[in-house]
Coordinates of C-alpha atoms and ligand atoms in Angstrom, one line a residue:
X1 CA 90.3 60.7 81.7
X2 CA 88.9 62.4 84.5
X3 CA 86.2 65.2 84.2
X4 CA 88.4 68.0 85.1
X5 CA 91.1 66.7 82.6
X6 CA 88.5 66.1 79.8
X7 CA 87.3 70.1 80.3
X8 CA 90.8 71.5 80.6
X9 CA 92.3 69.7 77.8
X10 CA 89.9 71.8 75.9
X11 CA 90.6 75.0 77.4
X12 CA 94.4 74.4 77.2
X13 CA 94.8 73.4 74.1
X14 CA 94.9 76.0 71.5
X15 CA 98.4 77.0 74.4
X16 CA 101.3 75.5 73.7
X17 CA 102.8 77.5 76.4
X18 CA 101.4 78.3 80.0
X19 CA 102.8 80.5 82.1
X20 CA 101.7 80.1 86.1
X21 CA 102.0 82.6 88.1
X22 CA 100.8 83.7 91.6
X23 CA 99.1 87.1 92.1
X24 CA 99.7 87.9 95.6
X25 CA 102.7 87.4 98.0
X26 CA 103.3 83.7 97.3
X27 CA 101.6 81.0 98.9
X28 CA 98.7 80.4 97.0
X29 CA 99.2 77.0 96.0
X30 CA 100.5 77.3 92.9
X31 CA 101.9 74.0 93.3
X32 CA 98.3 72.0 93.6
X33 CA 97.3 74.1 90.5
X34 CA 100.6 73.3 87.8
X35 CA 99.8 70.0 88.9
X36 CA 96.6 69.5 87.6
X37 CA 97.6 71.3 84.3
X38 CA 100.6 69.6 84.2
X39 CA 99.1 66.4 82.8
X40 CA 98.5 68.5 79.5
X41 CA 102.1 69.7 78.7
X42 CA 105.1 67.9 78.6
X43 CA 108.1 69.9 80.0
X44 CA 108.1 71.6 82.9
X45 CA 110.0 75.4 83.7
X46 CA 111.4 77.4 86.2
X47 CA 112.3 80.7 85.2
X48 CA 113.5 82.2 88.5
X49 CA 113.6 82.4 92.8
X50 CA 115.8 79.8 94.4
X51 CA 115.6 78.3 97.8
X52 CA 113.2 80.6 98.9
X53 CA 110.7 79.0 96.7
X54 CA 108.6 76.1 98.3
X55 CA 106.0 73.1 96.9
X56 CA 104.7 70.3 98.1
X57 CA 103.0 68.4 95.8
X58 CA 102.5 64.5 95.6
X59 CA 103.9 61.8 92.9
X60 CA 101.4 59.6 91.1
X61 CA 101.9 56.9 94.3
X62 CA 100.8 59.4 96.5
X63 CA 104.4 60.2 97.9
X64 CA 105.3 63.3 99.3
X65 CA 107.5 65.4 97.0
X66 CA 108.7 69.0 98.3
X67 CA 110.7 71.0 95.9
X68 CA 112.6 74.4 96.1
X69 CA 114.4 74.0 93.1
X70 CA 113.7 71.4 90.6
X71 CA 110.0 72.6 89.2
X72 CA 107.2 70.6 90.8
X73 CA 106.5 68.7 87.1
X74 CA 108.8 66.4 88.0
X75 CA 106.0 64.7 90.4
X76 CA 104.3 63.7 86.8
X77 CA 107.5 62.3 86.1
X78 CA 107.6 65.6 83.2
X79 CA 111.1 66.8 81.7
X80 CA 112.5 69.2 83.8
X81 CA 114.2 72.6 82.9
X82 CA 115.5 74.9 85.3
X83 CA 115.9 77.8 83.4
X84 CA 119.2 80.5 83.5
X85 CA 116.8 82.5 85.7
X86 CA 117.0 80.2 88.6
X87 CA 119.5 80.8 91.4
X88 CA 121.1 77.7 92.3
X89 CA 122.0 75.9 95.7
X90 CA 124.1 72.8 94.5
X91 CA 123.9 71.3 97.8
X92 CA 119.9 71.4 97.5
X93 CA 119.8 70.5 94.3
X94 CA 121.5 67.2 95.0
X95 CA 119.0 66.4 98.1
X96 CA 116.4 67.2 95.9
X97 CA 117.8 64.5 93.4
X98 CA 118.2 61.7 96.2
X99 CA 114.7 63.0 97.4
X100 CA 113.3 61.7 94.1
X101 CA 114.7 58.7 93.7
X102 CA 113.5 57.6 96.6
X103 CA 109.8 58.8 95.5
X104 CA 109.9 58.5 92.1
X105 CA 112.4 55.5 91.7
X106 CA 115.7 55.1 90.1
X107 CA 115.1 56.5 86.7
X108 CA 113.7 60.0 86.8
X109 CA 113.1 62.5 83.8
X110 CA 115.1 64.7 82.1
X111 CA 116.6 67.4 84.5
X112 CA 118.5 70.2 83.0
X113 CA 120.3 72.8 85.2
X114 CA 121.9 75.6 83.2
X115 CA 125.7 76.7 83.3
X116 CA 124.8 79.9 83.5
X117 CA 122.6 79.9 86.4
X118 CA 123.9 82.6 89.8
X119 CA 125.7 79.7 92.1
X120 CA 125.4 80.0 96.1
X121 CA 128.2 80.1 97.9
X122 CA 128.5 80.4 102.2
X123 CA 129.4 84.4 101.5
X124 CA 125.9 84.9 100.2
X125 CA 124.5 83.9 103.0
X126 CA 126.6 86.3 105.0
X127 CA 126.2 89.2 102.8
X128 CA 122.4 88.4 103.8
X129 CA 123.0 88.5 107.3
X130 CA 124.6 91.4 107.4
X131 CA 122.3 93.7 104.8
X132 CA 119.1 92.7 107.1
X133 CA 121.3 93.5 110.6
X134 CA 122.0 97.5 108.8
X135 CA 118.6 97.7 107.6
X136 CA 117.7 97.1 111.5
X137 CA 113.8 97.8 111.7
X138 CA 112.9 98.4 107.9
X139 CA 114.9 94.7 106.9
X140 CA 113.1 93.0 104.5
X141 CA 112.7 89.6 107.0
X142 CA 113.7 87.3 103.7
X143 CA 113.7 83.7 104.1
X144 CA 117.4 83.6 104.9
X145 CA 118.5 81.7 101.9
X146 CA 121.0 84.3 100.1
X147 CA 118.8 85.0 97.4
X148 CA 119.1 89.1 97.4
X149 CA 122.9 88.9 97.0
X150 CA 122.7 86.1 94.6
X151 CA 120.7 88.1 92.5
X152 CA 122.3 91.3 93.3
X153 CA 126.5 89.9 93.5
X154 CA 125.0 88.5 89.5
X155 CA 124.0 92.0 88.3
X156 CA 127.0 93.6 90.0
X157 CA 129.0 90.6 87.8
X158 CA 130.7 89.6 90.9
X159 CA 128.8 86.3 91.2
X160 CA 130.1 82.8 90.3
X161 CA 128.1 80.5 87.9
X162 CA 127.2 77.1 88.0
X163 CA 129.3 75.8 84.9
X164 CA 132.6 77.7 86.7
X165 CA 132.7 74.6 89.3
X166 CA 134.1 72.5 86.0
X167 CA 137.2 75.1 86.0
X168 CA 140.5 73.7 87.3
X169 CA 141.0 75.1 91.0
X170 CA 143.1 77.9 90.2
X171 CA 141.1 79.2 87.7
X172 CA 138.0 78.8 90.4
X173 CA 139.7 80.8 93.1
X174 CA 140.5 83.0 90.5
X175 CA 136.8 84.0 89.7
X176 CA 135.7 83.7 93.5
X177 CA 138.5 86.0 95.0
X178 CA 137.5 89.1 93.6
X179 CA 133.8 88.4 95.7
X180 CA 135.9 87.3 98.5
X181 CA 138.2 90.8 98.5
X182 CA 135.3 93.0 98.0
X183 CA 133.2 91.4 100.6
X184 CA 135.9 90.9 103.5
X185 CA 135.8 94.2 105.4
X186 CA 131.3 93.5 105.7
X187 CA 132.5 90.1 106.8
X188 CA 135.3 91.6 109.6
X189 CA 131.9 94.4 110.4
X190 CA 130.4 91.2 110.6
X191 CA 132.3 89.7 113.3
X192 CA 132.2 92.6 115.6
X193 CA 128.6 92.8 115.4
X194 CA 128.3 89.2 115.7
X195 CA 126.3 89.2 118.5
X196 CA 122.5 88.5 117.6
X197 CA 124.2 86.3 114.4
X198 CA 124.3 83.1 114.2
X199 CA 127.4 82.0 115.3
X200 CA 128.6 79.3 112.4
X201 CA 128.1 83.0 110.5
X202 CA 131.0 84.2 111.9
X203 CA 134.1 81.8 110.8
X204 CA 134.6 82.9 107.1
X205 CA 135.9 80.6 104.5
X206 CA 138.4 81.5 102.0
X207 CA 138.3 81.3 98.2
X208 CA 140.3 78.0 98.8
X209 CA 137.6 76.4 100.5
X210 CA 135.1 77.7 98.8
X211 CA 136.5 76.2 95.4
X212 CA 136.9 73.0 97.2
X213 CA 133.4 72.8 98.9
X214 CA 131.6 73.9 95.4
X215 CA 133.6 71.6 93.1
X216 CA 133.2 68.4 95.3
X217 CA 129.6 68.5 93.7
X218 CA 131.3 68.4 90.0
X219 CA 131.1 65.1 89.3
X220 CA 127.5 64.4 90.2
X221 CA 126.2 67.7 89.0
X222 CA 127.5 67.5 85.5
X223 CA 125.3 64.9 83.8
X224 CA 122.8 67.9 84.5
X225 CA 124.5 71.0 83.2
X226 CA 123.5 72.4 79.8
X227 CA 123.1 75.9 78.3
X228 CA 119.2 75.3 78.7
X229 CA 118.3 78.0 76.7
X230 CA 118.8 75.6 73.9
X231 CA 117.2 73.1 75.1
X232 CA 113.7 75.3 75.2
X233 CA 114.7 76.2 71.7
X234 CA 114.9 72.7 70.3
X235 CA 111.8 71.9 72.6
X236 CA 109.5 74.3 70.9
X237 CA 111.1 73.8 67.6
X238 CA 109.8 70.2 68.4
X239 CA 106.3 71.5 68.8
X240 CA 106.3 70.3 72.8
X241 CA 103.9 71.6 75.1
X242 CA 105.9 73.8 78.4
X243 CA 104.5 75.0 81.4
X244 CA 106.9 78.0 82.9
X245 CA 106.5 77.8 87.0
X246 CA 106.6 81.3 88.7
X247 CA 108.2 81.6 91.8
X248 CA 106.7 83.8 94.3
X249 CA 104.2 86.4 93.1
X250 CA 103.7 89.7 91.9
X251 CA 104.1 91.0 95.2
X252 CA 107.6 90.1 95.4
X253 CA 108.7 90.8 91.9
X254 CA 111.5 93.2 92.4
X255 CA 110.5 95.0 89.3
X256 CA 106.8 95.4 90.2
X257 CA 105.5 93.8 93.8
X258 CA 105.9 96.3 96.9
X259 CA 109.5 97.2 96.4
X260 CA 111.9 97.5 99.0
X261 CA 110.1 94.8 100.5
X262 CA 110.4 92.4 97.5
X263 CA 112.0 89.0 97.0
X264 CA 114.9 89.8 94.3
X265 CA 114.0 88.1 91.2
X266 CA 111.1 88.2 88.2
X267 CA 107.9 86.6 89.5
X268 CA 105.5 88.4 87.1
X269 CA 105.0 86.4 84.0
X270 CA 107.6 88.5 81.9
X271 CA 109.9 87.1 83.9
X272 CA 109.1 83.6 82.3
X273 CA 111.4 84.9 78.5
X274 CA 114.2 86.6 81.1
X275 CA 115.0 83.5 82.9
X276 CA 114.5 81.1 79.9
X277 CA 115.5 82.8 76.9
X278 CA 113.2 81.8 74.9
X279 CA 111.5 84.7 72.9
X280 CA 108.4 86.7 73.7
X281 CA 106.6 84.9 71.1
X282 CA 106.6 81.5 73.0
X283 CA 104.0 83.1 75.5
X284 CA 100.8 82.9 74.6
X285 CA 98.7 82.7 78.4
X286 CA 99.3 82.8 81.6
X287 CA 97.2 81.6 84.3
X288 CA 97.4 83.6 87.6
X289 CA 96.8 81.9 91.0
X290 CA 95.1 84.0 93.9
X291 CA 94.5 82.8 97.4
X292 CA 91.1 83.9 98.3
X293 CA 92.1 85.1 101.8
X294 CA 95.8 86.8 100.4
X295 CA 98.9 86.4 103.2
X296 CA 101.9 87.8 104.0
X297 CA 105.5 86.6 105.8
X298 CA 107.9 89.1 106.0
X299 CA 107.4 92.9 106.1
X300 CA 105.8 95.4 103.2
X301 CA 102.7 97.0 103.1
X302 CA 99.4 94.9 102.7
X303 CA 96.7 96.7 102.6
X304 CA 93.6 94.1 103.3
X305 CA 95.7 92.8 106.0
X306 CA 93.2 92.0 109.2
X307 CA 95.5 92.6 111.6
X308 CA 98.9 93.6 112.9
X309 CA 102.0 91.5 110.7
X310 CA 103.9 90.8 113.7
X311 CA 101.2 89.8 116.0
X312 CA 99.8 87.6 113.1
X313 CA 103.1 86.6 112.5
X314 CA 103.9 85.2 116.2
X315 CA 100.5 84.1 116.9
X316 CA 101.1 80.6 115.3
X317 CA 104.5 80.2 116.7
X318 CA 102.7 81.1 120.0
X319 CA 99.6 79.1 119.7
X320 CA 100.7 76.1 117.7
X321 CA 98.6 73.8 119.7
X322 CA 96.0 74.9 117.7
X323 CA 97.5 74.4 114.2
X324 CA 97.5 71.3 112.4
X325 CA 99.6 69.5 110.4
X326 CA 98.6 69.1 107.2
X327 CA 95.3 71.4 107.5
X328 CA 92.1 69.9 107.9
X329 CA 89.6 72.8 107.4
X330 CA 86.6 70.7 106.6
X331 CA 84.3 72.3 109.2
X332 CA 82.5 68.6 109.6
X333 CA 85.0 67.1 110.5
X334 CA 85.9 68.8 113.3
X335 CA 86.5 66.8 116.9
X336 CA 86.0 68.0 120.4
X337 CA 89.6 69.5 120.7
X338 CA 90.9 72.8 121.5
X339 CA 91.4 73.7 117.7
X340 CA 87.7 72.9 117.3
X341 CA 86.3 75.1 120.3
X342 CA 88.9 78.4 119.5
X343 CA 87.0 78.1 115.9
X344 CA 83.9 77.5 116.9
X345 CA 84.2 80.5 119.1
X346 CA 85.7 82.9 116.4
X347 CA 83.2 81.9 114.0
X348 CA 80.1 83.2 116.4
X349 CA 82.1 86.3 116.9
X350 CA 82.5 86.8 112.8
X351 CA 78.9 86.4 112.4
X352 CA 77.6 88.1 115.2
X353 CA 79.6 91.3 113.6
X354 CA 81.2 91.2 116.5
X355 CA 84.7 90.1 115.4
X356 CA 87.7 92.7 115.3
X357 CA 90.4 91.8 113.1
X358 CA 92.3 89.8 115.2
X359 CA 89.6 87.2 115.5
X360 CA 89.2 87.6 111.6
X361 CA 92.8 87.3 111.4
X362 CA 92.9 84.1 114.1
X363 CA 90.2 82.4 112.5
X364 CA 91.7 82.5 108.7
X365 CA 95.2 81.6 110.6
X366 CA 94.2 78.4 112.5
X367 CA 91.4 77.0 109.5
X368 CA 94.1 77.4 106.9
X369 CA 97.4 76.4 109.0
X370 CA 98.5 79.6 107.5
X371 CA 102.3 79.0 107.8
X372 CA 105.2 79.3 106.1
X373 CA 106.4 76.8 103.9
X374 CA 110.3 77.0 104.1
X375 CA 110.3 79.0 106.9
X376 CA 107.6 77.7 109.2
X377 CA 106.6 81.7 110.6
X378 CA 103.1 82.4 110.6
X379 CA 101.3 84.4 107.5
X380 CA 99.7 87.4 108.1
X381 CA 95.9 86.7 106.6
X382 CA 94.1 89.2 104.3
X383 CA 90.6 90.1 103.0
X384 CA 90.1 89.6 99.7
X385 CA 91.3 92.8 97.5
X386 CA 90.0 93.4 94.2
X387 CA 92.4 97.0 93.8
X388 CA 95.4 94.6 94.5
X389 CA 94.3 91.9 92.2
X390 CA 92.9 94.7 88.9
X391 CA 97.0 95.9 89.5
X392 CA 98.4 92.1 89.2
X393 CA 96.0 91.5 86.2
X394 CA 97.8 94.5 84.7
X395 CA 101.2 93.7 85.3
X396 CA 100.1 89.5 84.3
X397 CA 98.0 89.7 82.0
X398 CA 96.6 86.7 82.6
X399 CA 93.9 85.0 80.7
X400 CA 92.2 83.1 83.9
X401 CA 92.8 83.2 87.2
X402 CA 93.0 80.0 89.4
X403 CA 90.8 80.8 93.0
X404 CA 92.7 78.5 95.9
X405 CA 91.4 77.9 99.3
X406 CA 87.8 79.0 98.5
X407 CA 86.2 77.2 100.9
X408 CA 88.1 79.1 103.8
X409 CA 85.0 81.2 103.2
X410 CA 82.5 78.5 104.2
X411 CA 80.2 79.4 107.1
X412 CA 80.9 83.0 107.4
X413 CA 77.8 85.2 106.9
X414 CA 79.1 88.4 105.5
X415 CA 82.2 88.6 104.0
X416 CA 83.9 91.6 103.7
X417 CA 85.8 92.4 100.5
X418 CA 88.5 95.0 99.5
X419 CA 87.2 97.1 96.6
X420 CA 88.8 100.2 96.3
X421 CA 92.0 102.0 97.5
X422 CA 91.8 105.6 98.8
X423 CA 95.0 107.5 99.4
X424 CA 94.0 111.3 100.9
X425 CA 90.9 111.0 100.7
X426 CA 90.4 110.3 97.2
X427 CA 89.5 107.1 95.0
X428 CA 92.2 105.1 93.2
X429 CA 91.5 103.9 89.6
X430 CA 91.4 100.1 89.2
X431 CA 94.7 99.1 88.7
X432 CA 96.2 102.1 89.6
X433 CA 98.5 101.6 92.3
X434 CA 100.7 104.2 94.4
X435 CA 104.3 104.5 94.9
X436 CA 105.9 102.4 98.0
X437 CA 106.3 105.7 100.4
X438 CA 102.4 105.8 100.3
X439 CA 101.2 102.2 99.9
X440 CA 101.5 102.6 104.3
X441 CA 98.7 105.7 103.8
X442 CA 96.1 103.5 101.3
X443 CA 93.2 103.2 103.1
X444 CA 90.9 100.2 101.8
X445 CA 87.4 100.7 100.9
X446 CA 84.8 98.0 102.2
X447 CA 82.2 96.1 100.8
X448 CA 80.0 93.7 102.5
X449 CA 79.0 90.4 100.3
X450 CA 76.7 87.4 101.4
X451 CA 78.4 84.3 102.1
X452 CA 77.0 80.9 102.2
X453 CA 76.2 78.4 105.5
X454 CA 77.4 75.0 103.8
X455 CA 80.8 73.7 104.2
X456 CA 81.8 73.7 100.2
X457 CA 85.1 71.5 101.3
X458 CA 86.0 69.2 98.7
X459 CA 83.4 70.4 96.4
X460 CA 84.5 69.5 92.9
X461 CA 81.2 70.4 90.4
X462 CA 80.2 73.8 89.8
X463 CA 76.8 72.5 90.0
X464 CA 77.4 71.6 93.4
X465 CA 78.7 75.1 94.6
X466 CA 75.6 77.2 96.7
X467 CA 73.7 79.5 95.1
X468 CA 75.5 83.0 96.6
X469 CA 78.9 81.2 96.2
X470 CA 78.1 81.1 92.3
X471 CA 77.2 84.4 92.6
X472 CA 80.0 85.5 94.9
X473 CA 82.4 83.9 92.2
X474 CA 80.4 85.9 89.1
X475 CA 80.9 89.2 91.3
X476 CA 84.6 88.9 91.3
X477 CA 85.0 88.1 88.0
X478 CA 82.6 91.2 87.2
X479 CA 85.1 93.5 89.3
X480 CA 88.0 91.9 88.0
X481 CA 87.1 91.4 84.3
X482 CA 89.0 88.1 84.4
X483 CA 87.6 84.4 83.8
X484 CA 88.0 82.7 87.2
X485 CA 88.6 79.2 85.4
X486 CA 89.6 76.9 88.4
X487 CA 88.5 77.2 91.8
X488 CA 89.9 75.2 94.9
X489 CA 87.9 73.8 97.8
X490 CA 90.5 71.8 99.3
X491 CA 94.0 70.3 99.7
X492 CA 93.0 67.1 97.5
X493 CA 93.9 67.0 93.6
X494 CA 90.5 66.4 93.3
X495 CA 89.0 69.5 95.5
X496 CA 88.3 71.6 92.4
X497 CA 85.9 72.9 90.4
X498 CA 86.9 73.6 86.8
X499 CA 84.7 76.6 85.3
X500 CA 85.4 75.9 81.7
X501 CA 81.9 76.2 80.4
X502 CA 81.4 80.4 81.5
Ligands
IMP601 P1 113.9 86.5 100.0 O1 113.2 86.0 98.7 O2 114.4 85.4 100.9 O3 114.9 87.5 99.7 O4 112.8 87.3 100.8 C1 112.2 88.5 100.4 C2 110.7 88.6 100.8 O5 110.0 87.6 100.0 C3 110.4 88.2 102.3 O6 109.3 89.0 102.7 C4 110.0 86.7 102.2 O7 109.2 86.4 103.3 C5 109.3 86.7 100.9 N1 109.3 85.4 100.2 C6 110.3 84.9 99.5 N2 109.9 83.7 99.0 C7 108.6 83.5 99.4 C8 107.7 82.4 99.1 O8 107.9 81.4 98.4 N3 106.5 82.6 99.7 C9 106.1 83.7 100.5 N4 107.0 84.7 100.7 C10 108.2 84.6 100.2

């Protein structure tokens, strides 16, 4: 057993039950961090998101696996549970089984889908379409993949269910026409408006080959289907460890991240007893994961953000000569390209103090191939912001918090940090945060902490971290009053320093 195993097998435990969740707006590798825990539980959740979701992590013979749906345990080869919370995409679903039998091999774990999961049909998609078009300017910019009127058709009880593609056909039109009637006349809006849409948007299909498309997946999706809600039930009655995946993060909870501009479903770790039905009881810690340098796709306020959201947002799409695929950002490895100069170049400016926020924002961009996962647009890079995080700890609770991508940080001089929130002038408390109409007004208060000059890439001792990053790390968790127990210096499972002894 590896170091990092033989200190987190301590940690972890006395919990039966971890809850992961991320504490920005997505992206910050939760997906690298449940898989190193994952060796110490043995059934893997998702509690909610759908499609929208998006991990890469890597099976045991260093194969690619990317998952939307199917929780990113099943790399480790863990039982898989996708809990009632989820919103389903059949279609997916099915490429993500054929995806791991080619990786993982013939036989794969345990994977439960639950009957009473919201089911995707084509209609969603268009409901989508047309909700951002009337929103015009303040649209949310969603990922495209249905999930707000999955979620919204489901509590409006207008939405179809996974375990409804068993019905006979009748019965399925039956439960899809009333969708169907009540959605036509946005559909026919649809059509006039049709213009900017895409045009596949625009041909409509009736219940009757709705029914048909869904229930061609019967057959192979029914070995899956269960009410999993039982299955948890017998699994902790059977004393097994379970690690719940969040989807997205706080930021996007539609309960509590920066509402309208939210994703649809629970991302906060409550949401982990919602979308499994298992009781509150079963919870006993959550980890949170934060990206040191916090991004942004879509629109909402972000108030660390370096620069303007759809400047940052087009500047990969507009320079992706410079970004790599995957990231490199060890600073020694550098070449003599054009990636390597533009860095080079942005880093004097940083510490010269003569950067503005677009070179902040450039810099952060290009070392971290800061782009989106399922969609591929740019992220909008942040400074670190302790108001933002004191609010997610509320909200979380988490006992530790998992620090990814710290050795973006590497090289830079001064690095400013985010540590209060003023809104007209006066002071927010820590963890206090304002109501949407004003997050636009919050001004952020800066602090200036010293940075370090070696490249901590792939650094995976504490021991081995310089001085002011140890103390950079200590300052944080001082601010934040929250153990920072893992902390990632690269894209490697290995690039990680486990903090178990603080
Ligand atoms: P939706 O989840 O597609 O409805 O999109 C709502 C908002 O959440 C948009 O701003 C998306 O960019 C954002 N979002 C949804 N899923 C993710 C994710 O996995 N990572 C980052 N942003 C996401």
């Amino acid at each position: 057993m590896s170091n990092h195993h033989q200190k987190l097998k301590k940690v972890l435990k006395p919990y039966r039950n971890l809850v992961v969740v991320g504490g920005n707006w997505g992206d910050e590798g939760k997906g690298k961090i449940i898989d190193l825990v994952m060796a110490h539980y043995d059934v893997t959740v998702r509690f909610s998101g759908g499609a929208n979701a998006g991990h890469t992590v890597y099976a045991t013979n260093g194969k690619k696996l990317v998952s939307h749906l199917i929780p990113c345990g099943l790399a480790q080869n863990k039982e898989c549970v996708m809990g009632r919370g989820e919103l389903v995409d059949l279609k997916l679903f099915l490429e993500e089984i054929e995806q791991a039998k080619k990786v993982l091999g013939k036989r794969l774990p345990p994977i439960h889908l639950d009957q009473m999961s919201p089911l995707w049909t084509p209609w969603h998609g268009l409901l989508e379409a047309w909700l951002e078009y009337v929103k015009g300017k303040g649209k949310v910019g969603t990922t495209g993949k249905g999930i707000g009127p999955l979620e919204g058709l489901y509590k409006l009880r207008m939405a179809p269910v996974v375990g409804q593609i068993f019905l006979d056909k009748n019965k399925l039109v039956e439960v899809l026409k009333p969708l169907y009637d009540a959605l036509l006349p946005i559909f026919k809006e649809l059509s006039k408006v049709g213009k900017g849409l895409d045009p596949s948007l625009r041909r409509v299909p009736t219940p009757l080959v709705v029914a048909d498309l869904l229930r061609e997946y019967a057959k192979q999706i029914k070995p899956f289907t269960t009410d999993t809600s039982f299955v948890l039930f017998k699994a902790a009655a059977d004393h097994r460890r379970m690690l719940f995946e969040g989807a997205q993060a706080l930021g996007l909870d539609s309960r509590f991240g920066t509402y309208p501009f939210v994703s649809s479903g629970n991302s906060a770790a409550f949401g982990a007893a919602e979308g499994t039905g298992l009781p509150m009881q079963n919870f006993g810690a959550t980890l949170m994961v934060v990206k040191t340098l916090p991004t942004r796709v879509g629109a909402g306020p972000f108030p660390s953000e370096m620069w303007t959201r759809d400047k940052a947002m087009s500047f990969a799409k507009d320079h992706l000569g410079l970004f790599v695929t995957p990231p490199t950002p060890s600073l020694e490895k550098r070449g003599k390209d054009r990636r390597v100069e533009f860095l080079a170049e942005k880093l004097r400016l940083i510490n010269s103090g003569q950067a503005k926020g677009a070179d902040y924002s450039q810099y952060f961009q290009v070392l971290g191939d800061e782009r989106g996962a399922t969609t591929g647009r740019g992220r909008s890079v942040g400074f670190i912001d302790i108001p933002w995080l004191a609010y997610a700890i509320r909200i979380n609770g988490p006992k530790w918090l998992a620090l990814t991508r710290f050795d973006m940080l590497s090289s830079v001089k001064t690095i400013p940090v985010v540590v209060g929130y003023k809104l007209n002038g006066k002071l927010l408390s820590p963890g206090q945060l304002p109501p949407p109409w004003d997050m636009e007004k919050v001004k952020p208060v800066f602090e200036n902490w010293t940075g370090w000059n070696e490249n901590i890439f792939g650094v995976n001792r504490g021991a081995n971290l310089p001085q002011p990053a140890k103390l950079f790390l200590s300052r944080l968790e001082k601010h934040l009053k929250t153990q920072i127990l893992l902390v990632g210096t690269g894209p490697g499972r290995e690039d990680i320093v486990v903090r178990a002894d603080k």
